Coordinates of C-alpha atoms and ligand atoms in Angstrom, one line a residue:
M140 CA -0.9 36.1 -25.1
D141 CA 0.8 32.5 -26.5
T142 CA -0.8 29.6 -24.4
K143 CA 2.6 29.2 -22.2
A144 CA 2.3 32.7 -20.9
L145 CA -1.3 32.6 -20.1
I146 CA -0.8 29.3 -18.2
E147 CA 2.1 31.0 -16.2
K148 CA -0.4 33.9 -15.7
I149 CA -3.0 31.4 -14.3
A150 CA -0.3 29.9 -12.2
V151 CA 0.9 32.5 -10.6
S152 CA -2.5 34.3 -9.8
H153 CA -4.7 31.4 -9.5
E154 CA -7.6 33.1 -11.7
A155 CA -8.8 32.8 -15.0
T156 CA -11.7 34.1 -17.3
E157 CA -13.8 31.6 -19.2
E158 CA -12.1 32.7 -22.4
E159 CA -8.7 32.0 -20.9
L160 CA -9.6 28.5 -19.8
I161 CA -11.3 27.8 -23.1
A162 CA -7.9 29.0 -24.8
V163 CA -6.0 26.4 -22.6
M164 CA -8.3 23.7 -23.2
E165 CA -8.2 24.3 -27.3
S166 CA -4.4 24.3 -27.7
T167 CA -2.6 21.3 -27.2
E168 CA 1.1 22.2 -27.9
S169 CA 1.7 23.8 -24.3
D170 CA 0.1 20.7 -22.7
D171 CA 3.4 19.4 -21.2
F172 CA 4.0 23.1 -19.7
L173 CA 0.2 22.8 -18.1
F174 CA 1.0 19.5 -16.6
E175 CA 4.4 20.4 -15.1
S176 CA 3.0 23.9 -13.8
A177 CA 0.3 22.2 -12.1
D178 CA 3.1 19.7 -10.4
R179 CA 5.2 22.2 -9.3
I180 CA 2.5 23.9 -7.3
R181 CA 1.4 20.4 -6.1
R182 CA 4.9 20.0 -4.8
E183 CA 5.1 23.3 -3.3
I184 CA 2.1 22.6 -1.0
Y185 CA 2.4 18.5 -0.6
G186 CA 5.5 17.9 -1.7
T187 CA 5.5 14.4 -3.2
D188 CA 2.8 13.0 -0.6
V189 CA 0.1 11.1 -2.5
Y190 CA -2.6 10.3 0.0
I191 CA -4.7 6.7 -0.1
R192 CA -8.3 6.4 0.7
G193 CA -10.0 3.1 1.1
L194 CA -13.1 3.1 -1.0
I195 CA -15.8 0.7 0.5
E196 CA -18.7 0.4 -2.3
F197 CA -21.3 -0.8 0.5
T198 CA -24.5 -1.0 -1.8
N199 CA -25.2 -0.6 -5.3
Y200 CA -29.1 0.0 -5.0
C201 CA -29.9 3.2 -5.9
K202 CA -33.3 5.4 -6.1
N203 CA -31.9 7.8 -8.7
N204 CA -32.1 7.4 -12.6
C205 CA -28.9 9.4 -13.9
L206 CA -28.4 8.8 -17.3
Y207 CA -24.9 8.0 -17.5
C208 CA -24.7 5.7 -14.3
G209 CA -24.7 2.1 -14.3
I210 CA -26.4 1.4 -11.2
R211 CA -29.2 3.4 -12.3
R212 CA -32.6 2.5 -10.9
D213 CA -33.9 1.3 -14.1
N214 CA -30.8 -0.9 -15.0
R215 CA -32.7 -4.3 -14.5
N216 CA -29.3 -6.1 -15.4
V217 CA -27.5 -5.6 -12.3
E218 CA -27.3 -7.8 -9.5
R219 CA -28.0 -5.6 -6.5
Y220 CA -26.2 -6.2 -3.2
R221 CA -25.7 -4.5 0.1
L222 CA -22.9 -5.0 2.8
T223 CA -23.8 -5.8 6.2
E224 CA -22.6 -3.9 9.0
E225 CA -20.2 -6.6 10.2
E226 CA -18.8 -6.9 6.5
I227 CA -18.3 -3.0 6.3
Y228 CA -16.2 -3.1 9.5
Q229 CA -14.2 -6.1 8.1
C230 CA -13.2 -3.7 5.1
C231 CA -12.1 -1.1 7.7
D232 CA -10.1 -3.9 9.5
E233 CA -8.3 -5.1 6.5
G234 CA -8.1 -1.4 5.4
Y235 CA -6.4 -0.4 8.5
S236 CA -3.9 -3.1 8.6
L237 CA -3.0 -2.3 4.9
G238 CA -1.9 1.2 6.2
F239 CA -5.4 3.0 5.3
R240 CA -6.4 6.1 7.6
T241 CA -9.4 7.3 5.7
F242 CA -12.2 5.2 4.9
V243 CA -14.8 6.1 2.3
M244 CA -18.2 4.8 2.5
Q245 CA -19.7 5.2 -1.0
G246 CA -23.0 3.9 -2.3
G247 CA -26.0 4.5 -4.2
E248 CA -29.0 6.4 -2.7
D249 CA -30.5 3.6 -0.7
S250 CA -32.9 4.2 1.9
H251 CA -32.4 1.0 3.6
Y252 CA -29.6 2.5 5.3
T253 CA -31.4 4.9 7.6
D254 CA -29.7 7.7 9.5
E255 CA -29.4 5.9 12.4
M256 CA -27.6 2.9 11.0
L257 CA -25.5 5.2 9.1
C258 CA -24.6 6.9 12.4
R259 CA -24.1 4.0 14.0
M260 CA -21.3 2.8 11.6
V261 CA -19.7 6.1 11.7
S262 CA -19.2 6.3 15.1
N263 CA -18.5 2.6 15.6
I264 CA -15.5 3.1 13.2
K265 CA -14.4 6.3 14.8
K266 CA -14.5 4.6 18.0
K267 CA -12.5 1.8 17.0
Y268 CA -10.0 3.7 14.8
P269 CA -9.7 7.5 16.2
D270 CA -6.7 8.1 14.1
C271 CA -8.8 7.9 10.7
A272 CA -11.2 10.0 8.7
V273 CA -14.3 8.8 7.7
T274 CA -15.4 10.3 4.4
L275 CA -18.9 9.6 3.5
S276 CA -20.6 9.5 -0.4
L277 CA -24.0 8.8 -0.1
G278 CA -25.6 11.3 -2.4
E279 CA -28.3 14.0 -1.9
R280 CA -29.8 13.8 1.7
S281 CA -31.5 16.3 4.0
E282 CA -29.9 19.1 5.7
E283 CA -31.1 17.1 9.1
S284 CA -29.4 14.0 8.1
Y285 CA -26.0 15.6 6.7
R286 CA -26.0 17.2 10.4
R287 CA -26.6 13.9 12.0
L288 CA -24.0 12.4 10.4
Y289 CA -21.4 15.2 11.2
E290 CA -22.3 14.9 14.3
S291 CA -21.7 11.0 14.7
G292 CA -18.1 11.7 13.6
A293 CA -18.0 11.7 9.6
D294 CA -15.1 14.2 8.7
R295 CA -15.9 14.3 5.0
Y296 CA -18.3 14.2 2.3
L297 CA -18.2 13.7 -1.4
L298 CA -20.8 14.8 -3.6
R299 CA -19.7 15.5 -7.4
H300 CA -21.5 18.5 -8.8
E301 CA -21.3 16.7 -12.1
T302 CA -21.8 20.0 -14.1
A303 CA -22.1 23.5 -13.0
T304 CA -24.4 24.2 -16.1
A305 CA -28.3 23.7 -15.3
E306 CA -29.2 22.9 -18.9
H307 CA -26.4 20.6 -19.2
Y308 CA -27.3 18.9 -15.7
A309 CA -31.0 18.6 -17.3
K310 CA -29.4 16.5 -20.0
L311 CA -27.6 14.3 -17.7
H312 CA -30.1 13.8 -15.3
P313 CA -34.0 13.0 -15.3
E314 CA -36.5 15.3 -14.7
E315 CA -37.1 14.4 -11.1
M316 CA -33.6 15.2 -10.1
S317 CA -32.8 19.1 -9.6
F318 CA -29.5 21.0 -10.2
E319 CA -30.5 23.4 -7.5
N320 CA -30.9 20.9 -4.9
R321 CA -27.5 19.4 -5.9
M322 CA -26.0 22.9 -5.4
K323 CA -27.8 23.4 -1.9
C324 CA -26.7 20.2 -1.1
L325 CA -23.1 21.3 -1.5
E326 CA -23.6 24.6 0.7
T327 CA -25.3 22.8 3.3
L328 CA -22.1 20.2 3.5
K329 CA -19.8 23.1 3.6
K330 CA -21.8 25.2 6.1
I331 CA -21.9 22.2 8.4
G332 CA -18.4 21.8 8.6
F333 CA -17.5 18.8 6.4
Q334 CA -14.5 18.7 4.4
T335 CA -16.3 18.7 1.1
G336 CA -15.8 17.1 -2.2
A337 CA -17.3 18.3 -5.6
G338 CA -16.2 17.4 -9.3
F339 CA -17.4 16.6 -12.7
M340 CA -17.2 14.0 -15.8
V341 CA -15.0 15.1 -18.6
G342 CA -16.5 14.4 -21.8
S343 CA -20.0 13.5 -20.7
P344 CA -22.6 14.0 -23.4
Y345 CA -24.0 17.2 -24.5
Q346 CA -20.7 18.9 -22.4
T347 CA -19.3 22.0 -24.2
R348 CA -16.1 23.7 -23.4
E349 CA -17.9 26.3 -21.8
N350 CA -19.4 23.7 -19.5
L351 CA -15.9 22.8 -18.5
A352 CA -14.8 26.1 -18.0
A353 CA -18.1 26.6 -15.8
D354 CA -16.9 23.6 -13.9
L355 CA -13.3 25.2 -13.1
L356 CA -14.9 28.3 -12.2
F357 CA -17.5 26.8 -9.9
I358 CA -14.5 25.0 -8.2
K359 CA -12.7 28.3 -8.0
K360 CA -15.9 29.8 -6.2
L361 CA -16.9 27.1 -3.9
K362 CA -13.3 26.0 -2.8
P363 CA -14.4 22.3 -2.0
E364 CA -11.5 20.8 -0.2
M365 CA -11.6 17.6 -2.4
V366 CA -12.3 17.6 -6.4
G367 CA -13.1 14.5 -8.1
I368 CA -12.6 14.6 -12.1
G369 CA -12.7 11.6 -14.3
P370 CA -13.6 10.9 -17.8
F371 CA -17.4 10.0 -18.6
I372 CA -17.0 6.3 -19.7
P373 CA -20.4 5.0 -21.4
H374 CA -21.9 1.8 -19.4
K375 CA -23.8 -0.7 -21.9
D376 CA -27.0 -0.8 -20.0
T377 CA -27.8 2.8 -20.1
P378 CA -29.5 5.5 -22.2
F379 CA -25.7 6.7 -23.2
K380 CA -24.5 3.5 -24.1
D381 CA -23.4 4.7 -27.6
C382 CA -21.9 8.1 -26.5
T383 CA -18.1 8.2 -26.8
Q384 CA -16.1 8.3 -23.5
G385 CA -13.9 11.3 -22.2
T386 CA -10.4 11.6 -23.3
L387 CA -7.3 11.0 -21.4
R388 CA -6.0 14.5 -22.5
D389 CA -9.1 16.6 -21.7
T390 CA -9.2 14.7 -18.2
L391 CA -5.6 15.8 -17.8
V392 CA -5.9 19.2 -18.8
M393 CA -9.2 19.6 -16.2
V394 CA -7.0 18.0 -13.4
A395 CA -3.9 20.4 -14.3
L396 CA -6.4 23.4 -14.5
T397 CA -8.1 22.8 -11.2
R398 CA -4.7 22.3 -9.6
L399 CA -3.9 25.9 -10.7
L400 CA -7.3 27.6 -9.8
H401 CA -7.4 26.1 -6.5
P402 CA -3.8 24.9 -5.4
H403 CA -4.6 23.3 -2.2
A404 CA -7.3 21.0 -3.3
L405 CA -7.2 17.4 -2.6
I406 CA -7.4 15.8 -6.1
P407 CA -7.7 12.0 -6.7
S408 CA -6.3 10.3 -9.7
T409 CA -9.3 8.2 -10.6
T410 CA -10.4 4.8 -11.3
A411 CA -11.8 6.2 -14.4
L412 CA -8.9 7.6 -15.3
G413 CA -6.8 4.4 -14.9
T414 CA -9.7 2.6 -17.0
I415 CA -9.4 4.8 -19.8
H416 CA -5.6 4.3 -20.3
P417 CA -3.1 1.8 -18.7
Q418 CA -1.0 4.7 -17.2
G419 CA -4.1 7.1 -16.5
R420 CA -3.6 7.3 -12.7
E421 CA 0.4 7.7 -13.2
L422 CA -0.5 10.6 -15.8
G423 CA -3.0 12.0 -13.4
L424 CA -0.7 12.5 -10.6
K425 CA 1.8 14.1 -13.0
A426 CA -0.7 16.8 -14.0
G427 CA -1.4 17.7 -10.4
A428 CA -3.4 14.9 -8.6
N429 CA -2.4 13.9 -5.0
V430 CA -4.7 11.1 -3.8
V431 CA -5.8 7.7 -5.1
M432 CA -8.6 5.5 -3.9
P433 CA -8.0 1.8 -4.1
N434 CA -10.9 -0.4 -3.6
L435 CA -11.5 -2.2 -0.1
S436 CA -14.9 -3.6 -1.0
P437 CA -14.7 -7.6 -0.8
T438 CA -13.8 -8.7 -4.0
R439 CA -17.0 -10.9 -4.9
F440 CA -19.0 -7.5 -4.9
R441 CA -16.9 -5.2 -6.9
K442 CA -18.2 -6.1 -10.7
L443 CA -21.5 -5.2 -9.4
Y444 CA -20.3 -1.8 -8.5
A445 CA -19.9 -0.9 -11.9
L446 CA -20.7 2.8 -12.8
Y447 CA -19.3 2.3 -16.3
D448 CA -17.8 -0.7 -18.5
N449 CA -14.5 -2.2 -18.2
K450 CA -13.5 -0.7 -14.7
I451 CA -10.5 -1.8 -13.5
C452 CA -9.2 -3.4 -10.1
T453 CA -12.6 -5.7 -10.2
G454 CA -10.9 -8.9 -9.7
D455 CA -8.2 -7.8 -7.0
E456 CA -7.8 -8.4 -3.5
S457 CA -7.4 -5.0 -1.6
A458 CA -3.7 -5.8 -0.4
Q459 CA -3.1 -6.3 -4.4
C460 CA -4.6 -2.9 -5.2
R461 CA -2.5 -1.4 -2.4
K462 CA 0.8 -3.0 -3.6
C463 CA -0.1 -2.2 -7.1
L464 CA -0.4 1.6 -6.2
E465 CA 2.3 1.7 -4.4
G466 CA 4.5 0.7 -7.5
R467 CA 2.6 3.0 -10.0
V468 CA 2.7 6.0 -7.4
S469 CA 6.5 5.6 -6.9
S470 CA 7.2 5.1 -10.6
A471 CA 5.6 8.4 -11.6
G472 CA 8.2 10.1 -8.9
Y473 CA 5.8 10.4 -5.7
K474 CA 5.3 8.5 -2.3
I475 CA 2.3 7.0 -0.7
V476 CA 2.0 8.3 2.7
T477 CA -0.3 6.7 5.5
D478 CA -1.7 9.6 7.6
R479 CA -5.5 11.0 7.1
G480 CA -4.0 13.4 4.6
D481 CA -6.2 16.3 5.8
F482 CA -6.7 19.4 3.6
R483 CA -3.7 22.0 4.1
A484 CA -5.0 25.2 4.1
Ligands
5AD1250 N1 -18.5 7.5 -16.4 C1 -17.7 7.9 -15.7 N2 -18.1 8.1 -14.1 C2 -19.4 8.1 -13.7 N3 -19.8 8.3 -12.8 C3 -20.9 7.9 -12.8 N4 -21.2 7.2 -13.9 C4 -20.2 7.4 -14.5 C5 -19.8 6.8 -16.1 N5 -20.8 6.5 -16.7 C6 -19.2 9.5 -11.6 C7 -20.3 10.3 -11.2 C8 -20.4 10.1 -9.8 C9 -19.4 9.2 -9.3 C10 -19.5 8.4 -8.2 O1 -18.9 8.3 -10.5 O2 -19.6 11.4 -11.5 O3 -20.3 11.3 -8.8
FES1251 FE1 -6.2 -2.3 -8.1 FE2 -3.9 -1.7 -9.5 S1 -5.2 -0.6 -7.9 S2 -4.8 -3.8 -9.2

């Protein structure tokens, strides 16, 4: 079968084998057809809507030591920061007036914030803004903790699986971190009732085409409501500092294939994609993504939340990012909408 026919088959059936996925990844001549097919499916379900999520990076302390990540524990060159509760609420206030109806609280795994503090913040935000969704992105926690956060009102949880292949996972993480626990956390989040986000990096060290196919098949099986996909970008203070970054093309292909296999997914066009190419986020939208996540963190802390080098938007005010994205989204042919942007089953 030629690649176009294969893409068409995947677009209609939302199914593919590992071999078929690898065949699409390996042949570049049908890329435009792939992106157009993904865009068509996205438009059938979500029209031209693009949902915006206000990202609050509230702590860069992390007890983990992921080999790729700039805020890993062993990086002595980062100045660590934590936002106070009051500062977090201020981010939400500013975000709300800019039209955000989802707040994403993201941070390193930082035990300074106890369940009690986190639950209080979630419930205060939900009380003040009942028309907003609260998304958490706080890494691996116990089932008990996830439950308490859910009961305090959190709607969604993002936890990228990073790679669906255990052997590859072991090459990206220190021995103390376990692939099994990552997977268990994702199952638990779904079971509790969170709208759950998984996802992976494209072009991470040691990654093979087979690994990427496994990521796609894992997404197909787990059916997470959200899927975050971005290129790996080296960070100068990590063991992977000399590794090559993921490419624009490969990342766009993964976004598009995710749309074909899991049509209803909410897929952000990520900041990492915008970092490796000036039009990366626009191209992500045209390849099937339908979410953007601008930064709402206070500008003075933004540079300190550097998971990778050269991250964009670290000098901008929240209002600037909001405006900038408005232009980018509309130039790509879509429209930012300011509702919660829930998953459409
Ligand atoms: N390059 C790209 N993405 C990264 N992340 C962490 N470090 C990097 C990097 N060097 C991603 C991980 C994590 C998310 C918050 O950011 O996938 O889950
Ligand atoms: Fe931040 Fe463009 S999105 S400046």
